[in-house]
PDB file of C-alpha atoms in Angstrom:
ATOM      1  CA  MET F   1      -0.681   9.376  13.772  1.00 68.00           C
ATOM      2  CA  VAL F   2      -1.631   5.759  14.473  1.00 72.00           C
ATOM      3  CA  ARG F   3      -2.737   5.299  10.874  1.00 70.00           C
ATOM      4  CA  SER F   4       0.590   6.590   9.550  1.00 73.00           C
ATOM      5  CA  LEU F   5       2.577   4.377  11.904  1.00 78.00           C
ATOM      6  CA  VAL F   6       0.603   1.201  11.229  1.00 75.00           C
ATOM      7  CA  THR F   7       0.516   1.772   7.465  1.00 72.00           C
ATOM      8  CA  GLY F   8       4.235   2.519   7.389  1.00 77.00           C
ATOM      9  CA  LEU F   9       4.994  -0.635   9.342  1.00 79.00           C
ATOM     10  CA  GLY F  10       2.784  -2.589   6.958  1.00 74.00           C
ATOM     11  CA  LEU F  11       4.733  -1.235   3.994  1.00 75.00           C
ATOM     12  CA  ALA F  12       8.003  -2.058   5.740  1.00 79.00           C
ATOM     13  CA  VAL F  13       6.847  -5.636   6.196  1.00 79.00           C
ATOM     14  CA  GLY F  14       5.741  -5.672   2.547  1.00 73.00           C
ATOM     15  CA  ALA F  15       9.174  -4.528   1.369  1.00 76.00           C
ATOM     16  CA  ALA F  16      10.827  -7.223   3.487  1.00 80.00           C
ATOM     17  CA  VAL F  17       8.438  -9.849   2.102  1.00 77.00           C
ATOM     18  CA  ILE F  18       9.233  -8.733  -1.455  1.00 74.00           C
ATOM     19  CA  ILE F  19      12.954  -9.237  -0.846  1.00 78.00           C
ATOM     20  CA  GLY F  20      12.297 -12.554   0.904  1.00 78.00           C
ATOM     21  CA  LEU F  21      10.219 -13.845  -2.008  1.00 71.00           C
ATOM     22  CA  SER F  22      12.875 -12.646  -4.420  1.00 68.00           C
ATOM     23  CA  THR F  23      15.556 -14.611  -2.607  1.00 70.00           C
ATOM     24  CA  LEU F  24      13.350 -17.688  -2.261  1.00 70.00           C
ATOM     25  CA  PHE F  25      12.173 -17.884  -5.868  1.00 63.00           C
ATOM     26  CA  GLY F  26      15.025 -16.106  -7.658  1.00 66.00           C
ATOM     27  CA  LEU F  27      12.776 -13.267  -8.864  1.00 61.00           C
ATOM     28  CA  GLU F  28      15.454 -10.536  -8.762  1.00 66.00           C
ATOM     29  CA  LEU F  29      13.221  -8.077  -6.909  1.00 64.00           C
ATOM     30  CA  GLU F  30      15.858  -6.709  -4.525  1.00 71.00           C
ATOM     31  CA  HIS F  31      16.718  -3.618  -6.552  1.00 75.00           C
ATOM     32  CA  VAL F  32      13.058  -2.560  -6.903  1.00 78.00           C
ATOM     33  CA  ALA F  33      11.687  -3.648  -3.525  1.00 79.00           C
ATOM     34  CA  LEU F  34      11.671  -0.256  -1.809  1.00 81.00           C
ATOM     35  CA  LEU F  35      10.662   1.662  -4.937  1.00 85.00           C
ATOM     36  CA  ALA F  36       7.793  -0.669  -5.760  1.00 83.00           C
ATOM     37  CA  ALA F  37       6.564  -0.928  -2.162  1.00 83.00           C
ATOM     38  CA  ALA F  38       6.543   2.864  -1.889  1.00 87.00           C
ATOM     39  CA  LEU F  39       4.709   3.339  -5.196  1.00 91.00           C
ATOM     40  CA  GLY F  40       2.214   0.615  -4.299  1.00 88.00           C
ATOM     41  CA  GLY F  41       1.692   2.344  -0.972  1.00 86.00           C
ATOM     42  CA  VAL F  42       1.006   5.670  -2.693  1.00 89.00           C
ATOM     43  CA  LEU F  43      -1.456   3.966  -5.010  1.00 89.00           C
ATOM     44  CA  GLY F  44      -3.266   2.400  -2.076  1.00 86.00           C
ATOM     45  CA  LEU F  45      -3.246   5.409   0.251  1.00 85.00           C
ATOM     46  CA  VAL F  46      -4.306   8.268  -2.017  1.00 87.00           C
ATOM     47  CA  PRO F  47      -8.129   8.373  -2.096  1.00 85.00           C
ATOM     48  CA  HIS F  48      -9.925   8.459  -5.433  1.00 87.00           C
ATOM     49  CA  ARG F  49     -13.440   7.727  -6.619  1.00 87.00           C
ATOM     50  CA  PRO F  50     -14.041   5.415  -8.324  1.00 85.00           C
ATOM     51  CA  ALA F  51     -11.430   3.285  -6.573  1.00 84.00           C
ATOM     52  CA  TRP F  52     -10.768   1.204  -9.680  1.00 89.00           C
ATOM     53  CA  GLY F  53      -9.879   4.379 -11.569  1.00 91.00           C
ATOM     54  CA  LYS F  54      -6.533   4.828  -9.864  1.00 93.00           C
ATOM     55  CA  VAL F  55      -5.578   1.200 -10.528  1.00 93.00           C
ATOM     56  CA  VAL F  56      -6.526   1.419 -14.208  1.00 95.00           C
ATOM     57  CA  GLY F  57      -4.753   4.787 -14.434  1.00 95.00           C
ATOM     58  CA  PHE F  58      -1.631   3.211 -12.944  1.00 96.00           C
ATOM     59  CA  LEU F  59      -1.729   0.389 -15.488  1.00 96.00           C
ATOM     60  CA  ALA F  60      -2.290   2.852 -18.342  1.00 96.00           C
ATOM     61  CA  GLY F  61       0.744   4.905 -17.306  1.00 96.00           C
ATOM     62  CA  PHE F  62       2.765   1.730 -16.868  1.00 97.00           C
ATOM     63  CA  VAL F  63       1.929   0.461 -20.354  1.00 97.00           C
ATOM     64  CA  LEU F  64       2.510   3.866 -21.961  1.00 97.00           C
ATOM     65  CA  ALA F  65       5.939   4.154 -20.351  1.00 96.00           C
ATOM     66  CA  TRP F  66       6.774   0.622 -21.499  1.00 96.00           C
ATOM     67  CA  LEU F  67       5.747   1.619 -25.034  1.00 96.00           C
ATOM     68  CA  GLY F  68       8.016   4.648 -24.620  1.00 95.00           C
ATOM     69  CA  PHE F  69      10.928   2.252 -24.138  1.00 95.00           C
ATOM     70  CA  ALA F  70       9.803   0.361 -27.230  1.00 94.00           C
ATOM     71  CA  LEU F  71       9.765   3.617 -29.195  1.00 94.00           C
ATOM     72  CA  ARG F  72      13.259   4.455 -28.006  1.00 93.00           C
ATOM     73  CA  ALA F  73      14.535   1.005 -28.932  1.00 92.00           C
ATOM     74  CA  ALA F  74      12.934   0.971 -32.395  1.00 91.00           C
ATOM     75  CA  VAL F  75      12.972   4.551 -33.657  1.00 91.00           C
ATOM     76  CA  LEU F  76      14.529   7.185 -31.444  1.00 90.00           C
ATOM     77  CA  PRO F  77      18.280   7.736 -31.102  1.00 87.00           C
ATOM     78  CA  ASP F  78      19.926   6.660 -27.857  1.00 83.00           C
ATOM     79  CA  SER F  79      20.686  10.238 -26.827  1.00 87.00           C
ATOM     80  CA  SER F  80      19.367  12.987 -24.593  1.00 90.00           C
ATOM     81  CA  ALA F  81      17.147  14.199 -27.427  1.00 92.00           C
ATOM     82  CA  GLY F  82      15.667  10.740 -27.917  1.00 91.00           C
ATOM     83  CA  ARG F  83      14.970  10.352 -24.217  1.00 92.00           C
ATOM     84  CA  ALA F  84      13.401  13.822 -24.086  1.00 94.00           C
ATOM     85  CA  VAL F  85      11.058  13.041 -26.995  1.00 95.00           C
ATOM     86  CA  ALA F  86      10.033   9.719 -25.426  1.00 94.00           C
ATOM     87  CA  ALA F  87       9.396  11.365 -22.030  1.00 95.00           C
ATOM     88  CA  PHE F  88       7.303  14.102 -23.646  1.00 97.00           C
ATOM     89  CA  ILE F  89       5.183  11.604 -25.578  1.00 96.00           C
ATOM     90  CA  VAL F  90       4.591   9.371 -22.540  1.00 97.00           C
ATOM     91  CA  VAL F  91       3.577  12.179 -20.177  1.00 97.00           C
ATOM     92  CA  ALA F  92       1.415  13.842 -22.845  1.00 97.00           C
ATOM     93  CA  LEU F  93      -0.410  10.561 -23.533  1.00 97.00           C
ATOM     94  CA  ILE F  94      -0.991  10.012 -19.814  1.00 96.00           C
ATOM     95  CA  ALA F  95      -2.592  13.452 -19.656  1.00 96.00           C
ATOM     96  CA  VAL F  96      -4.721  12.689 -22.732  1.00 96.00           C
ATOM     97  CA  VAL F  97      -5.935   9.400 -21.226  1.00 95.00           C
ATOM     98  CA  ALA F  98      -6.846  11.139 -17.949  1.00 94.00           C
ATOM     99  CA  ALA F  99      -8.701  13.894 -19.801  1.00 95.00           C
ATOM    100  CA  ALA F 100     -10.547  11.394 -22.008  1.00 95.00           C
ATOM    101  CA  SER F 101     -11.680   9.465 -18.929  1.00 93.00           C
ATOM    102  CA  ARG F 102     -13.164  12.681 -17.473  1.00 91.00           C
ATOM    103  CA  GLY F 103     -11.279  12.292 -14.225  1.00 85.00           C
ATOM    104  CA  ARG F 104     -12.031   8.626 -13.678  1.00 92.00           C
ATOM    105  CA  LEU F 105      -8.376   7.820 -14.337  1.00 94.00           C
ATOM    106  CA  PRO F 106      -6.346  10.418 -12.423  1.00 94.00           C
ATOM    107  CA  VAL F 107      -3.164  11.861 -13.897  1.00 95.00           C
ATOM    108  CA  TRP F 108      -1.207  11.158 -10.720  1.00 95.00           C
ATOM    109  CA  SER F 109      -1.843   7.401 -10.874  1.00 95.00           C
ATOM    110  CA  GLY F 110      -0.684   7.298 -14.495  1.00 95.00           C
ATOM    111  CA  LEU F 111       2.516   9.076 -13.502  1.00 96.00           C
ATOM    112  CA  VAL F 112       3.024   6.591 -10.656  1.00 95.00           C
ATOM    113  CA  GLY F 113       2.662   3.754 -13.159  1.00 95.00           C
ATOM    114  CA  ALA F 114       5.204   5.336 -15.488  1.00 96.00           C
ATOM    115  CA  ALA F 115       7.604   5.883 -12.582  1.00 95.00           C
ATOM    116  CA  ALA F 116       7.327   2.211 -11.616  1.00 94.00           C
ATOM    117  CA  ILE F 117       8.534   0.804 -14.936  1.00 94.00           C
ATOM    118  CA  VAL F 118      11.091   3.565 -15.488  1.00 93.00           C
ATOM    119  CA  GLY F 119      12.578   3.092 -12.031  1.00 90.00           C
ATOM    120  CA  ALA F 120      12.790  -0.667 -12.488  1.00 88.00           C
ATOM    121  CA  TYR F 121      13.972  -0.839 -16.107  1.00 90.00           C
ATOM    122  CA  GLU F 122      15.817   2.377 -17.093  1.00 91.00           C
ATOM    123  CA  ALA F 123      19.239   1.210 -15.900  1.00 88.00           C
ATOM    124  CA  VAL F 124      18.804  -2.184 -17.578  1.00 87.00           C
ATOM    125  CA  TYR F 125      17.660  -0.562 -20.818  1.00 91.00           C
ATOM    126  CA  THR F 126      20.564   1.912 -20.838  1.00 88.00           C
ATOM    127  CA  SER F 127      23.103  -0.884 -20.538  1.00 88.00           C
ATOM    128  CA  ALA F 128      21.543  -2.978 -23.335  1.00 87.00           C
ATOM    129  CA  PRO F 129      18.914  -1.212 -25.495  1.00 90.00           C
ATOM    130  CA  SER F 130      18.989  -3.994 -28.077  1.00 88.00           C
ATOM    131  CA  GLN F 131      17.754  -6.503 -25.474  1.00 90.00           C
ATOM    132  CA  PHE F 132      14.444  -4.681 -24.982  1.00 90.00           C
ATOM    133  CA  MET F 133      12.213  -7.523 -26.200  1.00 91.00           C
ATOM    134  CA  SER F 134      13.855 -10.125 -23.985  1.00 87.00           C
ATOM    135  CA  GLU F 135      14.499  -8.111 -20.817  1.00 88.00           C
ATOM    136  CA  SER F 136      11.584  -5.673 -20.539  1.00 89.00           C
ATOM    137  CA  PRO F 137       8.858  -8.306 -19.909  1.00 90.00           C
ATOM    138  CA  ALA F 138      10.799  -9.687 -16.941  1.00 83.00           C
ATOM    139  CA  ALA F 139      11.326  -6.203 -15.503  1.00 85.00           C
ATOM    140  CA  ALA F 140       7.658  -5.325 -16.024  1.00 90.00           C
ATOM    141  CA  THR F 141       6.267  -8.432 -14.331  1.00 86.00           C
ATOM    142  CA  THR F 142       8.784  -8.137 -11.501  1.00 82.00           C
ATOM    143  CA  VAL F 143       7.902  -4.553 -10.613  1.00 88.00           C
ATOM    144  CA  LEU F 144       4.163  -5.175 -11.036  1.00 90.00           C
ATOM    145  CA  LEU F 145       4.355  -7.996  -8.498  1.00 84.00           C
ATOM    146  CA  ALA F 146       6.215  -5.798  -6.032  1.00 83.00           C
ATOM    147  CA  VAL F 147       3.834  -2.845  -6.513  1.00 89.00           C
ATOM    148  CA  GLY F 148       0.908  -5.206  -6.024  1.00 87.00           C
ATOM    149  CA  LEU F 149       2.276  -6.327  -2.671  1.00 82.00           C
ATOM    150  CA  GLY F 150       2.770  -2.714  -1.581  1.00 84.00           C
ATOM    151  CA  PHE F 151      -0.750  -1.827  -2.712  1.00 88.00           C
ATOM    152  CA  LEU F 152      -2.158  -4.826  -0.873  1.00 85.00           C
ATOM    153  CA  ALA F 153      -0.369  -3.835   2.337  1.00 79.00           C
ATOM    154  CA  THR F 154      -2.001  -0.404   2.366  1.00 82.00           C
ATOM    155  CA  THR F 155      -5.471  -1.417   1.195  1.00 81.00           C
ATOM    156  CA  VAL F 156      -5.721  -4.140   3.832  1.00 77.00           C
ATOM    157  CA  ILE F 157      -4.230  -2.199   6.762  1.00 68.00           C
ATOM    158  CA  ALA F 158      -5.318   1.414   6.159  1.00 59.00           C
ATOM    159  CA  PRO F 159      -9.110   0.789   6.208  1.00 59.00           C
ATOM    160  CA  GLN F 160      -8.834  -0.976   9.567  1.00 54.00           C
ATOM    161  CA  THR F 161      -6.890   1.893  11.133  1.00 49.00           C
ATOM    162  CA  ASP F 162      -9.315   4.385   9.561  1.00 48.00           C
ATOM    163  CA  SER F 163     -12.313   2.652  11.129  1.00 50.00           C
ATOM    164  CA  ILE F 164     -10.627   2.639  14.546  1.00 49.00           C
ATOM    165  CA  ALA F 165      -9.764   6.340  14.243  1.00 48.00           C
ATOM    166  CA  THR F 166     -13.285   7.216  13.058  1.00 48.00           C
ATOM    167  CA  GLU F 167     -14.863   5.359  15.950  1.00 52.00           C
ATOM    168  CA  GLY F 168     -12.614   7.167  18.436  1.00 51.00           C
ATOM    169  CA  ALA F 169     -13.356  10.548  16.864  1.00 48.00           C
ATOM    170  CA  SER F 170     -17.104   9.955  16.961  1.00 52.00           C
ATOM    171  CA  ARG F 171     -16.914   9.090  20.663  1.00 55.00           C
ATOM    172  CA  SER F 172     -14.958  12.242  21.479  1.00 52.00           C
ATOM    173  CA  ALA F 173     -17.337  14.320  19.360  1.00 52.00           C
ATOM    174  CA  ARG F 174     -20.378  13.002  21.235  1.00 55.00           C
ATOM    175  CA  THR F 175     -19.013  13.857  24.686  1.00 51.00           C
ATOM    176  CA  PRO F 176     -18.827  17.677  24.376  1.00 51.00           C
ATOM    177  CA  SER F 177     -22.252  17.860  22.746  1.00 47.00           C
ATOM    178  CA  ALA F 178     -23.775  15.837  25.573  1.00 44.00           C
ATOM    179  CA  GLN F 179     -22.220  18.089  28.172  1.00 46.00           C
ATOM    180  CA  SER F 180     -23.432  21.147  26.302  1.00 45.00           C
ATOM    181  CA  SER F 181     -26.994  19.882  26.205  1.00 46.00           C
ATOM    182  CA  GLN F 182     -26.903  19.036  29.920  1.00 47.00           C
ATOM    183  CA  ASP F 183     -25.629  22.476  30.877  1.00 48.00           C
ATOM    184  CA  GLY F 184     -28.294  24.127  28.734  1.00 48.00           C
ATOM    185  CA  SER F 185     -25.737  26.575  27.393  1.00 47.00           C
ATOM    186  CA  SER F 186     -23.404  26.878  24.421  1.00 44.00           C
ATOM    187  CA  THR F 187     -20.507  29.036  23.350  1.00 43.00           C
ATOM    188  CA  SER F 188     -22.773  31.230  21.274  1.00 48.00           C
ATOM    189  CA  ASN F 189     -25.130  31.789  24.269  1.00 49.00           C
ATOM    190  CA  LEU F 190     -22.170  32.757  26.444  1.00 38.00           C
ATOM    191  CA  ASP F 191     -21.043  35.259  23.804  1.00 46.00           C
ATOM    192  CA  ASP F 192     -24.525  36.783  23.756  1.00 50.00           C
ATOM    193  CA  ILE F 193     -24.474  37.193  27.542  1.00 42.00           C
ATOM    194  CA  MET F 194     -21.004  38.771  27.550  1.00 40.00           C
ATOM    195  CA  THR F 195     -21.902  41.264  24.820  1.00 46.00           C
ATOM    196  CA  GLY F 196     -25.366  42.012  26.181  1.00 51.00           C
ATOM    197  CA  ALA F 197     -27.047  40.748  23.018  1.00 51.00           C
ATOM    198  CA  THR F 198     -30.490  39.193  23.322  1.00 49.00           C
ATOM    199  CA  ARG F 199     -32.373  36.883  21.041  1.00 47.00           C
TER     200      ARG F 199
END
């Protein structure tokens, strides 16, 4: 409970910082602040070993989804069929990359990476597909910065709350065992007495 509260507050501060930096430096991050902070938080909170695998998987999904936009701009028609083909190719390639890495790059992190660029750039692309080369790099760097801040908020805060919770749990776990050893009895011994079983 404490971990969830502290991590959530950290993400809230991260989202506010993203918007503040956007206003200060003219980065145009307002429309992706909550999305990117949430996705960065997911990336930081979900456990995976090796830890670098989820970050690399995120970047792989991000790049593949960006290439999906490039494919739509260069080859595919701007229609539902074109979008469906691009979505199929991107998700299939994310799955192939995860399988080729033998689980080091999880599928979920690749999907989070794809969601980040799609959420930040889809509306811009739909309004001006011909401006892909000039507008997509700005959208990509913008959302990556925001996701990075969200990821940083969870990776810095969550381990501290985990260590506090683990220390508290270990203390509470030691107390019943100490009392049990002092009494010289345990639940299993009591069950044996009640049922008349002997060892």
